[in-house]
PDB file of C-alpha atoms in Angstrom:
ATOM      1  CA  ASP L   1     107.150 -69.082-102.295  1.00  0.00           C
ATOM      2  CA  GLN L   2     103.391 -68.900-102.606  1.00  0.00           C
ATOM      3  CA  GLN L   3     102.561 -65.721-104.514  1.00  0.00           C
ATOM      4  CA  VAL L   4      98.835 -66.433-104.510  1.00  0.00           C
ATOM      5  CA  LYS L   5      97.193 -67.646-101.329  1.00  0.00           C
ATOM      6  CA  GLN L   6      93.763 -68.951-100.497  1.00  0.00           C
ATOM      7  CA  ASN L   7      93.686 -69.272 -96.741  1.00  0.00           C
ATOM      8  CA  SER L   8      90.335 -71.002 -96.435  1.00  0.00           C
ATOM      9  CA  PRO L   9      90.541 -74.625 -97.581  1.00  0.00           C
ATOM     10  CA  SER L  10      86.780 -75.064 -97.318  1.00  0.00           C
ATOM     11  CA  LEU L  11      83.527 -73.130 -97.076  1.00  0.00           C
ATOM     12  CA  SER L  12      79.926 -74.268 -96.513  1.00  0.00           C
ATOM     13  CA  VAL L  13      76.972 -72.078 -97.414  1.00  0.00           C
ATOM     14  CA  GLN L  14      73.214 -72.552 -97.453  1.00  0.00           C
ATOM     15  CA  GLU L  15      71.520 -72.575-100.834  1.00  0.00           C
ATOM     16  CA  GLY L  16      70.303 -69.097-101.769  1.00  0.00           C
ATOM     17  CA  ARG L  17      72.817 -67.308 -99.552  1.00  0.00           C
ATOM     18  CA  ILE L  18      75.994 -65.525-100.636  1.00  0.00           C
ATOM     19  CA  SER L  19      79.309 -67.374-100.982  1.00  0.00           C
ATOM     20  CA  ILE L  20      82.442 -65.272-100.570  1.00  0.00           C
ATOM     21  CA  LEU L  21      85.775 -66.783-101.523  1.00  0.00           C
ATOM     22  CA  ASN L  22      88.940 -64.886-100.754  1.00  0.00           C
ATOM     23  CA  CYS L  23      92.397 -64.713-102.268  1.00  0.00           C
ATOM     24  CA  ASP L  24      95.553 -62.759-101.387  1.00  0.00           C
ATOM     25  CA  TYR L  25      98.603 -62.139-103.527  1.00  0.00           C
ATOM     26  CA  THR L  26     102.055 -60.702-103.058  1.00  0.00           C
ATOM     27  CA  ASN L  27     103.230 -59.634-106.519  1.00  0.00           C
ATOM     28  CA  SER L  28     102.095 -56.139-107.501  1.00  0.00           C
ATOM     29  CA  MET L  29     103.060 -56.823-111.129  1.00  0.00           C
ATOM     30  CA  PHE L  30     100.212 -59.264-111.758  1.00  0.00           C
ATOM     31  CA  ASP L  31      98.039 -57.819-114.543  1.00  0.00           C
ATOM     32  CA  TYR L  32      95.056 -60.177-114.584  1.00  0.00           C
ATOM     33  CA  PHE L  33      93.312 -62.192-111.916  1.00  0.00           C
ATOM     34  CA  LEU L  34      91.103 -65.151-112.683  1.00  0.00           C
ATOM     35  CA  TRP L  35      88.875 -67.606-110.894  1.00  0.00           C
ATOM     36  CA  TYR L  36      88.615 -71.222-111.960  1.00  0.00           C
ATOM     37  CA  LYS L  37      86.176 -73.863-110.837  1.00  0.00           C
ATOM     38  CA  LYS L  38      87.088 -77.544-110.654  1.00  0.00           C
ATOM     39  CA  TYR L  39      84.863 -80.569-110.303  1.00  0.00           C
ATOM     40  CA  PRO L  40      86.381 -83.956-109.371  1.00  0.00           C
ATOM     41  CA  ALA L  41      87.967 -85.801-112.307  1.00  0.00           C
ATOM     42  CA  GLU L  42      87.733 -82.718-114.531  1.00  0.00           C
ATOM     43  CA  GLY L  43      90.190 -79.983-115.434  1.00  0.00           C
ATOM     44  CA  PRO L  44      89.649 -76.464-114.055  1.00  0.00           C
ATOM     45  CA  THR L  45      87.194 -74.359-116.026  1.00  0.00           C
ATOM     46  CA  PHE L  46      87.403 -70.601-116.341  1.00  0.00           C
ATOM     47  CA  LEU L  47      84.789 -68.687-114.384  1.00  0.00           C
ATOM     48  CA  ILE L  48      85.522 -64.962-114.345  1.00  0.00           C
ATOM     49  CA  SER L  49      88.472 -62.594-114.572  1.00  0.00           C
ATOM     50  CA  ILE L  50      89.396 -59.032-113.716  1.00  0.00           C
ATOM     51  CA  SER L  51      92.074 -56.712-115.018  1.00  0.00           C
ATOM     52  CA  SER L  52      94.383 -55.081-112.509  1.00  0.00           C
ATOM     53  CA  ILE L  53      93.070 -51.692-113.632  1.00  0.00           C
ATOM     54  CA  LYS L  54      89.517 -52.512-112.539  1.00  0.00           C
ATOM     55  CA  ASP L  55      88.062 -53.032-109.092  1.00  0.00           C
ATOM     56  CA  LYS L  56      84.950 -55.002-109.967  1.00  0.00           C
ATOM     57  CA  ASN L  57      83.709 -57.341-112.660  1.00  0.00           C
ATOM     58  CA  GLU L  58      80.300 -58.941-112.712  1.00  0.00           C
ATOM     59  CA  ASP L  59      78.933 -61.864-114.726  1.00  0.00           C
ATOM     60  CA  GLY L  60      75.505 -63.054-113.735  1.00  0.00           C
ATOM     61  CA  ARG L  61      75.615 -64.514-110.235  1.00  0.00           C
ATOM     62  CA  PHE L  62      79.398 -64.106-110.053  1.00  0.00           C
ATOM     63  CA  THR L  63      81.221 -60.911-109.082  1.00  0.00           C
ATOM     64  CA  VAL L  64      84.928 -60.497-108.525  1.00  0.00           C
ATOM     65  CA  PHE L  65      86.265 -57.605-106.457  1.00  0.00           C
ATOM     66  CA  LEU L  66      89.872 -56.445-106.524  1.00  0.00           C
ATOM     67  CA  ASN L  67      91.499 -54.367-103.797  1.00  0.00           C
ATOM     68  CA  LYS L  68      94.959 -53.545-105.104  1.00  0.00           C
ATOM     69  CA  SER L  69      96.119 -51.655-102.042  1.00  0.00           C
ATOM     70  CA  ALA L  70      95.400 -54.709 -99.899  1.00  0.00           C
ATOM     71  CA  LYS L  71      96.510 -57.146-102.635  1.00  0.00           C
ATOM     72  CA  HIS L  72      93.253 -58.977-102.120  1.00  0.00           C
ATOM     73  CA  LEU L  73      90.511 -60.260-104.344  1.00  0.00           C
ATOM     74  CA  SER L  74      87.263 -61.982-103.642  1.00  0.00           C
ATOM     75  CA  LEU L  75      84.646 -63.910-105.567  1.00  0.00           C
ATOM     76  CA  HIS L  76      81.015 -63.442-104.607  1.00  0.00           C
ATOM     77  CA  ILE L  77      78.400 -65.934-105.719  1.00  0.00           C
ATOM     78  CA  VAL L  78      74.822 -64.911-105.117  1.00  0.00           C
ATOM     79  CA  PRO L  79      72.524 -66.690-104.819  1.00  0.00           C
ATOM     80  CA  SER L  80      74.532 -69.854-104.231  1.00  0.00           C
ATOM     81  CA  GLN L  81      73.221 -73.049-105.807  1.00  0.00           C
ATOM     82  CA  PRO L  82      74.050 -76.707-105.067  1.00  0.00           C
ATOM     83  CA  GLY L  83      75.636 -76.983-108.539  1.00  0.00           C
ATOM     84  CA  ASP L  84      78.200 -74.398-107.420  1.00  0.00           C
ATOM     85  CA  SER L  85      79.736 -76.985-105.078  1.00  0.00           C
ATOM     86  CA  ALA L  86      83.296 -77.422-106.386  1.00  0.00           C
ATOM     87  CA  VAL L  87      86.874 -76.394-105.688  1.00  0.00           C
ATOM     88  CA  TYR L  88      87.580 -72.783-106.648  1.00  0.00           C
ATOM     89  CA  PHE L  89      91.080 -71.673-107.587  1.00  0.00           C
ATOM     90  CA  CYS L  90      92.253 -68.101-107.695  1.00  0.00           C
ATOM     91  CA  ALA L  91      94.953 -67.403-110.303  1.00  0.00           C
ATOM     92  CA  ALA L  92      97.062 -64.398-111.230  1.00  0.00           C
ATOM     93  CA  ARG L  93      98.932 -63.698-114.448  1.00  0.00           C
ATOM     94  CA  SER L  94     102.452 -62.293-114.417  1.00  0.00           C
ATOM     95  CA  THR L  95     104.580 -60.975-117.255  1.00  0.00           C
ATOM     96  CA  GLY L  96     105.448 -63.729-119.689  1.00  0.00           C
ATOM     97  CA  ASN L  97     101.936 -65.144-119.477  1.00  0.00           C
ATOM     98  CA  GLN L  98     102.805 -67.302-116.455  1.00  0.00           C
ATOM     99  CA  PHE L  99      99.920 -68.037-114.123  1.00  0.00           C
ATOM    100  CA  TYR L 100     100.188 -68.544-110.375  1.00  0.00           C
ATOM    101  CA  PHE L 101      97.413 -70.480-108.669  1.00  0.00           C
ATOM    102  CA  GLY L 102      96.254 -70.595-105.083  1.00  0.00           C
ATOM    103  CA  THR L 103      95.703 -73.896-103.284  1.00  0.00           C
ATOM    104  CA  GLY L 104      91.939 -73.779-103.765  1.00  0.00           C
ATOM    105  CA  THR L 105      88.822 -73.453-101.617  1.00  0.00           C
ATOM    106  CA  SER L 106      86.308 -76.274-101.570  1.00  0.00           C
ATOM    107  CA  LEU L 107      82.816 -74.789-101.611  1.00  0.00           C
ATOM    108  CA  THR L 108      79.833 -76.838-100.463  1.00  0.00           C
ATOM    109  CA  VAL L 109      76.373 -75.395-101.029  1.00  0.00           C
ATOM    110  CA  ILE L 110      73.873 -77.097 -98.762  1.00  0.00           C
ATOM    111  CA  PRO L 111      70.362 -77.531-100.211  1.00  0.00           C
TER     112      PRO L 111
ATOM    113  CA  GLU V   1      84.856 -76.945-131.351  1.00  0.00           C
ATOM    114  CA  THR V   2      87.118 -79.629-129.905  1.00  0.00           C
ATOM    115  CA  GLY V   3      88.364 -79.008-126.395  1.00  0.00           C
ATOM    116  CA  VAL V   4      91.736 -79.820-124.870  1.00  0.00           C
ATOM    117  CA  THR V   5      92.391 -83.554-124.719  1.00  0.00           C
ATOM    118  CA  GLN V   6      95.128 -85.317-122.788  1.00  0.00           C
ATOM    119  CA  SER V   7      96.460 -88.843-122.802  1.00  0.00           C
ATOM    120  CA  PRO V   8      96.881 -91.097-120.996  1.00  0.00           C
ATOM    121  CA  THR V   9      94.392 -90.300-118.241  1.00  0.00           C
ATOM    122  CA  HIS V  10      96.139 -92.474-115.673  1.00  0.00           C
ATOM    123  CA  LEU V  11      99.505 -94.172-115.548  1.00  0.00           C
ATOM    124  CA  ILE V  12     101.825 -95.819-113.062  1.00  0.00           C
ATOM    125  CA  LYS V  13     105.611 -95.729-113.331  1.00  0.00           C
ATOM    126  CA  THR V  14     108.512 -96.642-111.084  1.00  0.00           C
ATOM    127  CA  ARG V  15     111.321 -94.425-109.878  1.00  0.00           C
ATOM    128  CA  GLY V  16     113.960 -93.741-112.499  1.00  0.00           C
ATOM    129  CA  GLN V  17     111.677 -94.388-115.452  1.00  0.00           C
ATOM    130  CA  GLN V  18     110.712 -91.860-118.089  1.00  0.00           C
ATOM    131  CA  VAL V  19     107.223 -90.730-119.042  1.00  0.00           C
ATOM    132  CA  THR V  20     105.661 -88.861-121.967  1.00  0.00           C
ATOM    133  CA  LEU V  21     102.308 -87.139-121.623  1.00  0.00           C
ATOM    134  CA  ARG V  22     100.396 -85.815-124.608  1.00  0.00           C
ATOM    135  CA  CYS V  23      98.040 -82.931-125.174  1.00  0.00           C
ATOM    136  CA  SER V  24      95.941 -81.752-128.097  1.00  0.00           C
ATOM    137  CA  SER V  25      95.118 -78.083-127.854  1.00  0.00           C
ATOM    138  CA  GLN V  26      91.697 -76.606-128.468  1.00  0.00           C
ATOM    139  CA  SER V  27      91.098 -75.783-132.094  1.00  0.00           C
ATOM    140  CA  GLY V  28      92.440 -72.347-132.978  1.00  0.00           C
ATOM    141  CA  HIS V  29      94.768 -72.173-129.960  1.00  0.00           C
ATOM    142  CA  ASN V  30      98.499 -71.821-130.602  1.00  0.00           C
ATOM    143  CA  THR V  31      99.730 -71.659-127.008  1.00  0.00           C
ATOM    144  CA  VAL V  32     100.019 -74.639-124.682  1.00  0.00           C
ATOM    145  CA  SER V  33     101.013 -74.618-121.019  1.00  0.00           C
ATOM    146  CA  TRP V  34     101.703 -77.500-118.673  1.00  0.00           C
ATOM    147  CA  TYR V  35     100.936 -77.504-114.966  1.00  0.00           C
ATOM    148  CA  GLN V  36     101.642 -79.944-112.148  1.00  0.00           C
ATOM    149  CA  GLN V  37      99.005 -80.275-109.451  1.00  0.00           C
ATOM    150  CA  ALA V  38     100.097 -82.222-106.392  1.00  0.00           C
ATOM    151  CA  LEU V  39      97.497 -83.488-103.957  1.00  0.00           C
ATOM    152  CA  GLY V  40      95.935 -80.638-101.983  1.00  0.00           C
ATOM    153  CA  GLN V  41      97.804 -77.982-103.963  1.00  0.00           C
ATOM    154  CA  GLY V  42      96.977 -75.627-106.771  1.00  0.00           C
ATOM    155  CA  PRO V  43      98.375 -76.100-110.267  1.00  0.00           C
ATOM    156  CA  GLN V  44     102.038 -75.100-110.591  1.00  0.00           C
ATOM    157  CA  PHE V  45     103.376 -73.762-113.869  1.00  0.00           C
ATOM    158  CA  ILE V  46     105.934 -75.998-115.577  1.00  0.00           C
ATOM    159  CA  PHE V  47     106.372 -74.295-118.961  1.00  0.00           C
ATOM    160  CA  GLN V  48     104.558 -72.809-121.901  1.00  0.00           C
ATOM    161  CA  TYR V  49     104.969 -73.272-125.651  1.00  0.00           C
ATOM    162  CA  TYR V  50     103.991 -70.720-128.268  1.00  0.00           C
ATOM    163  CA  ARG V  51     104.334 -71.566-131.938  1.00  0.00           C
ATOM    164  CA  GLU V  52     106.649 -74.504-131.189  1.00  0.00           C
ATOM    165  CA  GLU V  53     109.053 -72.571-128.946  1.00  0.00           C
ATOM    166  CA  GLU V  54     109.333 -72.543-125.173  1.00  0.00           C
ATOM    167  CA  ASN V  55     107.880 -69.245-124.012  1.00  0.00           C
ATOM    168  CA  GLY V  56     108.376 -69.334-120.262  1.00  0.00           C
ATOM    169  CA  ARG V  57     109.361 -71.841-117.616  1.00  0.00           C
ATOM    170  CA  GLY V  58     108.545 -72.296-113.967  1.00  0.00           C
ATOM    171  CA  ASN V  59     110.758 -73.617-111.201  1.00  0.00           C
ATOM    172  CA  PHE V  60     111.131 -77.185-112.481  1.00  0.00           C
ATOM    173  CA  PRO V  61     114.404 -79.063-113.125  1.00  0.00           C
ATOM    174  CA  PRO V  62     115.668 -79.776-116.663  1.00  0.00           C
ATOM    175  CA  ARG V  63     114.446 -83.386-116.495  1.00  0.00           C
ATOM    176  CA  PHE V  64     111.037 -81.843-117.247  1.00  0.00           C
ATOM    177  CA  SER V  65     111.071 -81.069-120.947  1.00  0.00           C
ATOM    178  CA  GLY V  66     108.527 -80.467-123.637  1.00  0.00           C
ATOM    179  CA  LEU V  67     107.742 -80.104-127.290  1.00  0.00           C
ATOM    180  CA  GLN V  68     105.109 -78.410-129.365  1.00  0.00           C
ATOM    181  CA  PHE V  69     104.302 -79.644-132.846  1.00  0.00           C
ATOM    182  CA  PRO V  70     103.228 -77.700-135.953  1.00  0.00           C
ATOM    183  CA  ASN V  71      99.571 -78.599-135.254  1.00  0.00           C
ATOM    184  CA  TYR V  72     100.085 -77.022-131.758  1.00  0.00           C
ATOM    185  CA  SER V  73      99.720 -80.317-129.907  1.00  0.00           C
ATOM    186  CA  SER V  74     102.313 -80.818-127.198  1.00  0.00           C
ATOM    187  CA  GLU V  75     104.231 -83.368-125.171  1.00  0.00           C
ATOM    188  CA  LEU V  76     105.570 -83.231-121.637  1.00  0.00           C
ATOM    189  CA  ASN V  77     108.508 -85.538-120.934  1.00  0.00           C
ATOM    190  CA  VAL V  78     109.802 -86.313-117.480  1.00  0.00           C
ATOM    191  CA  ASN V  79     113.049 -88.253-117.085  1.00  0.00           C
ATOM    192  CA  ALA V  80     114.435 -90.024-114.041  1.00  0.00           C
ATOM    193  CA  LEU V  81     111.090 -90.066-112.274  1.00  0.00           C
ATOM    194  CA  GLU V  82     111.010 -89.401-108.546  1.00  0.00           C
ATOM    195  CA  LEU V  83     108.308 -90.249-106.026  1.00  0.00           C
ATOM    196  CA  ASP V  84     107.455 -86.535-105.675  1.00  0.00           C
ATOM    197  CA  ASP V  85     106.579 -86.404-109.372  1.00  0.00           C
ATOM    198  CA  SER V  86     103.336 -88.184-108.521  1.00  0.00           C
ATOM    199  CA  ALA V  87     100.671 -85.629-109.405  1.00  0.00           C
ATOM    200  CA  LEU V  88      97.965 -84.597-111.822  1.00  0.00           C
ATOM    201  CA  TYR V  89      99.537 -83.048-114.918  1.00  0.00           C
ATOM    202  CA  LEU V  90      97.306 -80.507-116.575  1.00  0.00           C
ATOM    203  CA  CYS V  91      97.630 -79.169-120.069  1.00  0.00           C
ATOM    204  CA  ALA V  92      96.020 -75.847-120.936  1.00  0.00           C
ATOM    205  CA  SER V  93      95.698 -74.075-124.252  1.00  0.00           C
ATOM    206  CA  SER V  94      94.969 -70.471-125.012  1.00  0.00           C
ATOM    207  CA  PRO V  95      94.342 -68.544-128.198  1.00  0.00           C
ATOM    208  CA  GLY V  96      97.248 -66.127-128.110  1.00  0.00           C
ATOM    209  CA  GLY V  97     100.874 -65.688-127.282  1.00  0.00           C
ATOM    210  CA  ARG V  98     102.545 -63.387-124.793  1.00  0.00           C
ATOM    211  CA  GLY V  99     100.116 -60.955-123.265  1.00  0.00           C
ATOM    212  CA  ALA V 100      97.206 -61.894-125.495  1.00  0.00           C
ATOM    213  CA  GLY V 101      93.907 -60.793-123.957  1.00  0.00           C
ATOM    214  CA  THR V 102      93.280 -62.013-120.455  1.00  0.00           C
ATOM    215  CA  GLY V 103      95.154 -65.206-121.254  1.00  0.00           C
ATOM    216  CA  GLU V 104      92.286 -67.391-120.137  1.00  0.00           C
ATOM    217  CA  LEU V 105      93.439 -70.963-120.020  1.00  0.00           C
ATOM    218  CA  PHE V 106      91.345 -73.865-121.261  1.00  0.00           C
ATOM    219  CA  PHE V 107      92.316 -77.005-119.382  1.00  0.00           C
ATOM    220  CA  GLY V 108      92.182 -80.654-120.252  1.00  0.00           C
ATOM    221  CA  GLU V 109      91.094 -83.255-117.714  1.00  0.00           C
ATOM    222  CA  GLY V 110      94.665 -84.086-116.815  1.00  0.00           C
ATOM    223  CA  SER V 111      96.952 -87.108-116.685  1.00  0.00           C
ATOM    224  CA  ARG V 112      97.315 -88.633-113.244  1.00  0.00           C
ATOM    225  CA  LEU V 113     100.823 -89.990-112.775  1.00  0.00           C
ATOM    226  CA  THR V 114     101.721 -92.280-109.904  1.00  0.00           C
ATOM    227  CA  VAL V 115     105.395 -93.025-109.287  1.00  0.00           C
ATOM    228  CA  LEU V 116     106.127 -96.062-107.125  1.00  0.00           C
TER     229      LEU V 116
END
């Protein structure tokens, strides 16, 4: 069963505009949510995280929002840059330090 | 600071064979996790090692086994390979054990296994 879902396989955005990537989850016991970015032929790299007790975390151009009642989180990138083009994975941590990943969203930022 | 390194980067095996993948954790990290990423999917948790002991396991059969060594490097062994084992195998290290911090994972570049 897929406990973390990213329903949009791809997203295209103009440079300078906002990119919004979405993620849904089913397990209310997840305590941390993370976003990872992956370029081809590289491992995923950590981008930003949020604790389940928060509803927003911001780091420069990247902001993650958590809506626990809807079991939904989103990553906002503003302004989007061509170097942001990559696959973005949403991940959630359960008890026992096990991470569940979504299937990824491929973001293309058009110059 | 040395990052997570994995070897080999690519390998081809045939059904029924056995494979060993290796991972050196980032300096200062005592926890190593292994993930399988099939084409078009997200990484799936195989197991985690903390201070040389298995510290959690995902939904993978016993033919997937692992080890962690005193220097915190790790091996993933897969016996009786099946075609569906073809995937990118990712190793990730983190600086703490159960519940430490946000548990951010630091990934290697992966070992791409093809089973024919």
